[in-house]
Amino acid sequence: MLNSEIQKDLRHNLTVNVAESAFFGLATGFASYITIIPLFVSGFTNSSSLIGLIPAIPRLGWQLPQLLTADKIARLQYYKPTVMWLTIHQKLPFFGLALLALLQLQLNSQTILHLTFAILIWQGLGSGFSATAWQSMVAKIIPSGRLGIFYGALAAAANLMSIFGALIAGLLLKEIAQPFNFALCFLCASVAMALSWFFMSRTREPVSNPLSTFETRREFWDSLSVILRCDKNFRCFVITRMLSQLALMPLPFYTLYAVHQHWMGEASIGIITGVLMVTQTIAGLVLGWVGDRWGHKLVLETGSVVCAFSSVLAGLATNVSCFYLVFIGAGIGMIALQNIAAVMTLEFGNQRERPAYIGLGNTLVAPATLLAPLLGGWIVDNIDYRTAFLVAAIGGLVTALVLHVGVRDPRYLEQNFSNHSVKVLPEQ
């Protein structure tokens, strides 16, 4: 009965979720964590460590809280109400950035800096607390054999619309005086987020029986240690996701390096952000299709190597034109190591264990997500940009090596572990 309902609403759910992702992407084009927001923050601080944290905040916020909600999510019959309530905290903060940009003439730089990071943390945690419910809902309404292309379609729609947002943002930054240029960018982002929330609310989800059989919260937490102890393949996968944060570490520094060392202008920032989004649009569809056909592990290995190539090229760049290739490689790497890694996480364990695997697979990566940009910022501040790019390149190559040697694709692996329950009996 559940499968027939899923098939009946599949086209509708694909349409509304792709539309939701498109408007989310439009918002991130206007308020990019890679280009626009770091440029805004650079007006109030010279600290590379702080600026390097900016793109890590949404990743950290997405990863860190997921394990905290996994037990509750596993008990739900209906994920959508939880998703809709919690995701408000992912979308509303952009309006706060718009107000803050307007207030910069009345506030000192330190206050603006503190408030900006508070808003970014709010936005990141908002995505993280809704993430387990959203991923569980997606895994429920989309057949497993189509998850890769579905995530690819979401990424493609988001990045296609991000192109328009990024190009318009570049023009706004160039043609309108501060602080109104940044304020208008963030206001456009907040409107797009509101439309994104509306389309998400149109999702049709069938009711199902709760997956969890754990009687107490302690039983659930005890089961997590069993997963980590017994599923060696999953442990290695989590380690590679931690290592991959080094490969992603230099993303915010590419723009700053191009601006400070090669005199990239505001219009070029908008164009190069558009190049990044075009790359992610194409890569989302292609890598999702490749992952569904030949396995997501291959995609992760390729993305790690491409990230390393981008870092090396950035360090060797002689002019602004080189950064078009740098951002093309960065776009491919981001799709592989973020989107496709999230899809591969859904393939570990059985259906009942999925919320636990989702929580573990994301929350355990959070410390590395925080430490990698801090390390990158420290290297930039105390050594130079090129050394940071070299460390990132090494991280990408090591990630690819560990994936190749230590991780087997869970789709093709018969895991005895997934055939038995991980339920831990209460103490007698």
XYZ file of C-alpha atoms in Angstrom:
428
model
C 0.000 0.000 0.000
C 2.823 2.392 0.922
C 4.706 1.673 -2.321
C 1.600 2.404 -4.405
C 1.142 5.757 -2.657
C 4.801 6.625 -3.261
C 4.495 5.828 -6.972
C 1.204 7.730 -7.270
C 2.706 10.932 -5.832
C 6.227 10.492 -7.230
C 5.938 12.978 -10.105
C 4.267 15.571 -7.868
C 6.897 15.170 -5.155
C 9.725 15.397 -7.682
C 8.250 18.612 -9.087
C 7.655 20.437 -5.814
C 10.962 19.389 -4.291
C 12.936 20.452 -7.359
C 11.082 23.802 -7.255
C 11.900 24.105 -3.546
C 15.555 23.441 -4.254
C 15.556 25.932 -7.150
C 14.414 28.807 -4.950
C 16.821 27.705 -2.222
C 19.574 27.916 -4.827
C 18.406 31.361 -5.934
C 18.768 32.493 -2.328
C 22.287 31.096 -2.025
C 23.244 32.873 -5.234
C 22.289 36.187 -3.675
C 23.992 35.293 -0.380
C 26.775 32.866 -1.284
C 28.774 31.431 1.614
C 31.728 31.135 -0.769
C 31.819 34.647 -2.247
C 29.181 37.206 -1.145
C 29.116 36.646 2.614
C 32.935 36.361 2.966
C 33.226 39.626 1.016
C 30.670 41.260 3.343
C 32.496 40.030 6.454
C 35.904 41.093 5.106
C 34.736 44.688 5.495
C 34.743 44.246 9.281
C 37.736 41.966 9.936
C 41.102 41.033 8.443
C 41.131 37.626 10.160
C 41.473 34.835 7.612
C 40.505 32.322 10.309
C 37.118 33.980 10.823
C 36.481 34.338 7.118
C 37.534 30.721 6.554
C 34.872 29.610 9.034
C 32.021 31.102 6.998
C 31.425 28.240 4.507
C 32.064 25.727 7.295
C 29.188 27.092 9.399
C 26.348 25.708 7.211
C 28.173 22.377 6.863
C 28.845 22.209 10.600
C 25.312 23.314 11.428
C 23.941 20.672 9.051
C 26.054 17.872 10.533
C 26.305 18.495 14.265
C 22.674 18.237 15.511
C 21.561 15.269 13.414
C 22.413 12.578 15.939
C 20.516 14.497 18.636
C 17.256 14.186 16.697
C 17.706 10.682 15.239
C 15.929 8.771 18.032
C 12.870 11.026 17.942
C 12.734 10.990 14.144
C 12.864 7.176 14.090
C 9.627 7.104 16.095
C 7.653 9.346 13.736
C 4.944 8.139 11.393
C 4.976 11.422 9.490
C 8.146 13.468 8.962
C 6.802 16.496 7.092
C 5.387 18.549 10.022
C 8.744 18.318 11.814
C 10.581 19.306 8.637
C 8.334 22.315 8.007
C 8.630 23.686 11.522
C 12.374 23.257 11.923
C 13.341 24.437 8.443
C 11.919 27.902 9.204
C 15.119 28.421 11.194
C 17.140 27.606 8.079
C 15.369 30.168 5.887
C 14.430 33.131 8.111
C 17.990 34.205 9.108
C 18.705 35.707 5.684
C 16.218 38.464 6.468
C 18.264 39.119 9.598
C 21.373 39.582 7.445
C 19.518 42.150 5.338
C 18.579 44.154 8.436
C 22.112 43.886 9.776
C 23.598 45.197 6.523
C 21.377 48.271 6.790
C 22.395 48.806 10.415
C 26.140 48.789 9.761
C 26.193 52.596 9.657
C 24.857 52.720 13.220
C 26.870 49.842 14.716
C 30.584 49.333 15.187
C 32.478 46.657 13.273
C 32.849 44.322 16.244
C 29.117 44.301 16.943
C 28.281 43.675 13.287
C 30.800 40.841 13.203
C 29.325 39.175 16.295
C 25.755 39.532 15.036
C 26.661 38.248 11.577
C 28.186 35.063 12.959
C 25.260 34.621 15.360
C 22.845 34.784 12.410
C 24.959 32.388 10.339
C 25.107 29.913 13.239
C 21.321 30.185 13.670
C 20.863 29.425 9.966
C 23.283 26.493 10.082
C 21.713 24.881 13.133
C 18.270 25.392 11.635
C 19.288 23.235 8.694
C 20.891 20.634 10.953
C 17.937 20.125 13.279
C 15.658 19.593 10.279
C 18.179 17.463 8.364
C 17.470 13.985 9.773
C 13.721 14.410 9.325
C 14.166 15.787 5.783
C 16.536 13.017 4.702
C 14.247 10.375 6.209
C 11.282 11.924 4.375
C 13.219 11.931 1.091
C 14.282 8.297 1.544
C 10.611 7.493 2.167
C 9.033 9.286 -0.822
C 11.775 8.579 -3.424
C 12.585 4.981 -4.514
C 16.131 4.008 -3.518
C 17.241 3.393 -7.107
C 16.504 7.026 -7.972
C 18.079 8.765 -4.985
C 21.289 9.679 -6.798
C 19.553 11.316 -9.751
C 17.019 12.926 -7.379
C 19.781 14.565 -5.345
C 21.442 15.475 -8.626
C 18.243 17.119 -9.868
C 17.953 19.075 -6.605
C 21.548 20.248 -6.921
C 21.106 21.096 -10.599
C 17.963 23.144 -9.987
C 19.558 24.916 -7.035
C 22.728 25.781 -8.869
C 20.983 26.785 -12.090
C 18.975 29.354 -10.155
C 22.079 30.307 -8.181
C 23.629 31.433 -11.447
C 20.949 34.088 -11.845
C 21.225 35.096 -8.216
C 25.011 35.333 -8.403
C 25.017 37.385 -11.603
C 22.417 39.807 -10.250
C 24.314 39.990 -6.948
C 27.478 40.928 -8.833
C 25.637 43.782 -10.556
C 24.079 44.958 -7.280
C 27.469 45.013 -5.574
C 28.939 47.012 -8.443
C 26.125 49.492 -9.158
C 24.679 50.214 -5.705
C 26.573 51.908 -2.907
C 27.234 50.213 0.418
C 25.509 49.215 2.625
C 22.444 49.056 0.379
C 24.053 46.646 -2.106
C 24.604 43.901 0.467
C 21.253 44.626 2.131
C 19.429 44.195 -1.176
C 21.292 40.949 -1.921
C 20.289 39.500 1.453
C 16.688 40.730 1.093
C 16.380 38.986 -2.279
C 17.773 35.857 -0.628
C 15.141 35.978 2.114
C 12.274 36.300 -0.414
C 13.613 33.320 -2.350
C 13.826 31.320 0.894
C 10.168 32.060 1.634
C 9.194 30.672 -1.777
C 11.394 27.647 -1.109
C 9.514 26.954 2.134
C 6.161 27.221 0.316
C 7.083 24.586 -2.264
C 8.434 22.261 0.430
C 5.058 22.500 2.156
C 3.431 20.989 -0.975
C 5.235 17.637 -0.483
C 2.896 14.656 -0.178
C 4.073 12.085 2.348
C 2.231 8.857 3.144
C 1.865 7.839 6.781
C 3.908 4.807 7.833
C 4.578 2.831 10.972
C 7.483 4.106 13.110
C 10.726 2.312 12.303
C 12.224 2.385 15.764
C 11.799 -0.613 18.077
C 13.823 0.875 20.920
C 11.835 1.213 24.104
C 14.114 3.771 25.759
C 16.447 6.524 24.611
C 19.345 4.727 26.283
C 18.765 1.647 24.121
C 19.026 3.830 21.028
C 22.289 5.438 22.158
C 23.716 2.038 23.078
C 22.879 0.817 19.581
C 25.083 3.537 18.087
C 28.177 2.071 19.718
C 27.212 -1.324 18.292
C 27.042 0.178 14.782
C 30.480 1.762 15.117
C 31.989 -1.373 16.649
C 30.529 -3.903 14.199
C 30.307 -2.051 10.883
C 33.948 -1.559 9.884
C 33.018 -0.396 6.399
C 30.895 2.419 7.816
C 33.705 3.436 10.190
C 36.091 3.808 7.261
C 33.483 5.789 5.347
C 33.093 8.223 8.253
C 36.885 8.620 8.443
C 37.025 9.501 4.732
C 34.292 12.098 5.227
C 36.366 13.629 7.995
C 39.444 13.713 5.772
C 37.417 15.242 2.941
C 36.924 18.399 5.005
C 40.597 19.184 4.374
C 39.968 18.970 0.633
C 37.034 21.405 0.989
C 38.927 23.714 3.364
C 40.273 26.305 0.872
C 36.943 27.235 -0.791
C 36.487 30.658 0.869
C 40.166 31.481 0.414
C 40.021 31.119 -3.373
C 37.954 34.302 -3.687
C 40.034 36.250 -1.175
C 43.289 35.115 -2.789
C 42.013 36.168 -6.225
C 40.919 39.569 -4.861
C 44.040 40.301 -2.787
C 46.722 38.769 -5.017
C 45.257 39.087 -8.515
C 42.955 42.120 -8.107
C 39.701 40.420 -9.036
C 36.866 43.005 -9.222
C 33.250 42.826 -8.011
C 31.817 42.022 -11.448
C 34.305 39.177 -11.861
C 33.239 37.819 -8.468
C 29.665 37.595 -9.726
C 30.755 35.896 -12.963
C 33.051 33.426 -11.251
C 30.295 32.575 -8.747
C 28.087 31.922 -11.766
C 30.764 29.605 -13.188
C 30.760 27.728 -9.885
C 26.984 27.343 -10.026
C 26.953 26.212 -13.694
C 29.529 23.582 -12.807
C 27.485 22.369 -9.854
C 24.345 22.273 -12.009
C 25.947 19.972 -14.565
C 27.923 17.997 -11.982
C 24.824 17.375 -9.859
C 23.026 15.615 -12.702
C 26.045 13.809 -14.130
C 27.495 12.619 -10.818
C 24.055 11.588 -9.537
C 23.502 9.497 -12.671
C 26.993 7.998 -12.483
C 26.492 7.187 -8.798
C 23.165 5.422 -9.455
C 24.705 3.451 -12.326
C 28.222 2.584 -11.091
C 28.198 3.373 -7.374
C 28.679 6.510 -5.303
C 32.099 5.469 -4.024
C 33.594 6.078 -7.482
C 32.099 9.576 -7.504
C 33.597 10.382 -4.089
C 37.042 9.216 -5.198
C 36.834 11.353 -8.337
C 35.638 14.388 -6.383
C 38.536 14.084 -3.936
C 41.094 14.059 -6.750
C 39.423 17.006 -8.503
C 39.491 19.003 -5.249
C 43.217 18.345 -4.984
C 43.709 19.502 -8.581
C 41.822 22.758 -7.862
C 43.990 23.500 -4.828
C 47.203 22.942 -6.779
C 45.975 25.102 -9.658
C 45.007 27.920 -7.276
C 48.512 27.904 -5.792
C 50.087 28.004 -9.266
C 47.672 30.618 -10.718
C 49.339 33.513 -12.514
C 46.210 35.577 -13.272
C 42.466 35.810 -12.627
C 41.615 33.626 -15.628
C 43.111 30.586 -13.892
C 40.432 30.815 -11.225
C 37.703 29.854 -13.661
C 39.259 26.366 -13.756
C 39.802 26.475 -9.985
C 36.110 27.113 -9.361
C 35.049 24.493 -11.919
C 37.067 21.912 -9.989
C 35.740 23.217 -6.680
C 32.147 22.881 -7.926
C 32.675 19.258 -8.948
C 34.381 18.490 -5.648
C 31.651 20.118 -3.566
C 28.904 18.114 -5.289
C 30.829 14.855 -4.860
C 32.006 15.304 -1.265
C 28.801 16.873 0.064
C 25.752 15.825 -1.992
C 26.879 12.403 -3.170
C 28.397 11.605 0.240
C 24.964 12.300 1.750
C 23.331 9.904 -0.729
C 25.891 7.185 0.016
C 25.181 7.551 3.754
C 21.577 6.458 3.080
C 22.849 3.152 1.652
C 24.351 1.889 4.918
C 22.328 -0.381 7.198
C 18.697 -1.378 6.787
C 15.554 0.749 6.805
C 15.038 0.565 10.566
C 18.616 1.679 11.251
C 18.596 4.549 8.732
C 18.050 7.475 11.169
C 20.927 6.187 13.324
C 23.236 5.888 10.318
C 22.210 9.344 9.070
C 22.893 10.858 12.481
C 26.239 9.123 12.957
C 27.350 9.726 9.391
C 26.901 13.468 9.749
C 27.422 14.361 13.410
C 30.760 12.537 13.691
C 32.083 14.591 10.764
C 31.190 17.903 12.432
C 34.442 18.363 14.427
C 36.505 17.987 11.246
C 34.198 20.454 9.497
C 35.036 23.007 12.188
C 38.755 22.274 12.550
C 39.639 22.199 8.829
C 38.814 25.879 8.066
C 40.373 26.960 11.365
C 43.552 25.203 10.286
C 43.311 26.817 6.855
C 42.798 30.275 8.329
C 45.742 29.814 10.713
C 47.982 28.767 7.816
C 46.902 31.792 5.745
C 47.443 34.195 8.637
C 50.791 32.749 9.741
C 52.295 31.370 6.518
C 50.501 32.063 3.219
C 47.632 31.072 0.949
C 49.702 28.673 -1.140
C 50.637 26.535 1.849
C 46.951 26.250 2.754
C 46.195 25.135 -0.814
C 48.992 22.537 -0.629
C 47.623 21.082 2.628
C 44.163 20.887 1.028
C 45.576 19.108 -2.028
C 47.270 16.513 0.174
C 44.003 16.071 2.079
C 42.113 15.417 -1.168
C 44.594 12.804 -2.348
C 44.643 11.025 1.026
C 40.831 10.995 1.044
C 40.775 9.343 -2.388
C 43.364 6.766 -1.296
C 41.511 5.781 1.901
C 38.233 5.547 -0.024
C 39.798 3.303 -2.636
C 41.566 1.000 -0.188
C 39.375 1.014 2.913
C 35.739 1.494 1.814
C 33.564 -0.909 -0.143
C 30.418 0.360 -1.835
C 27.565 -0.598 0.552
C 25.160 -1.073 -2.352
C 27.123 -4.076 -3.606
C 28.370 -5.336 -0.274
C 26.588 -8.104 1.598
C 26.778 -6.825 5.125
C 26.009 -9.460 7.699
C 25.731 -6.589 10.121
C 22.710 -5.136 8.327
C 20.906 -8.481 8.521
C 20.667 -8.552 12.268
C 19.206 -6.147 14.755
C 21.458 -3.715 16.551
C 19.059 -3.470 19.443
C 20.862 -3.526 22.768
C 18.993 -5.243 25.559
C 18.503 -3.223 28.709
C 20.616 -4.151 31.703
C 19.105 -6.746 33.976
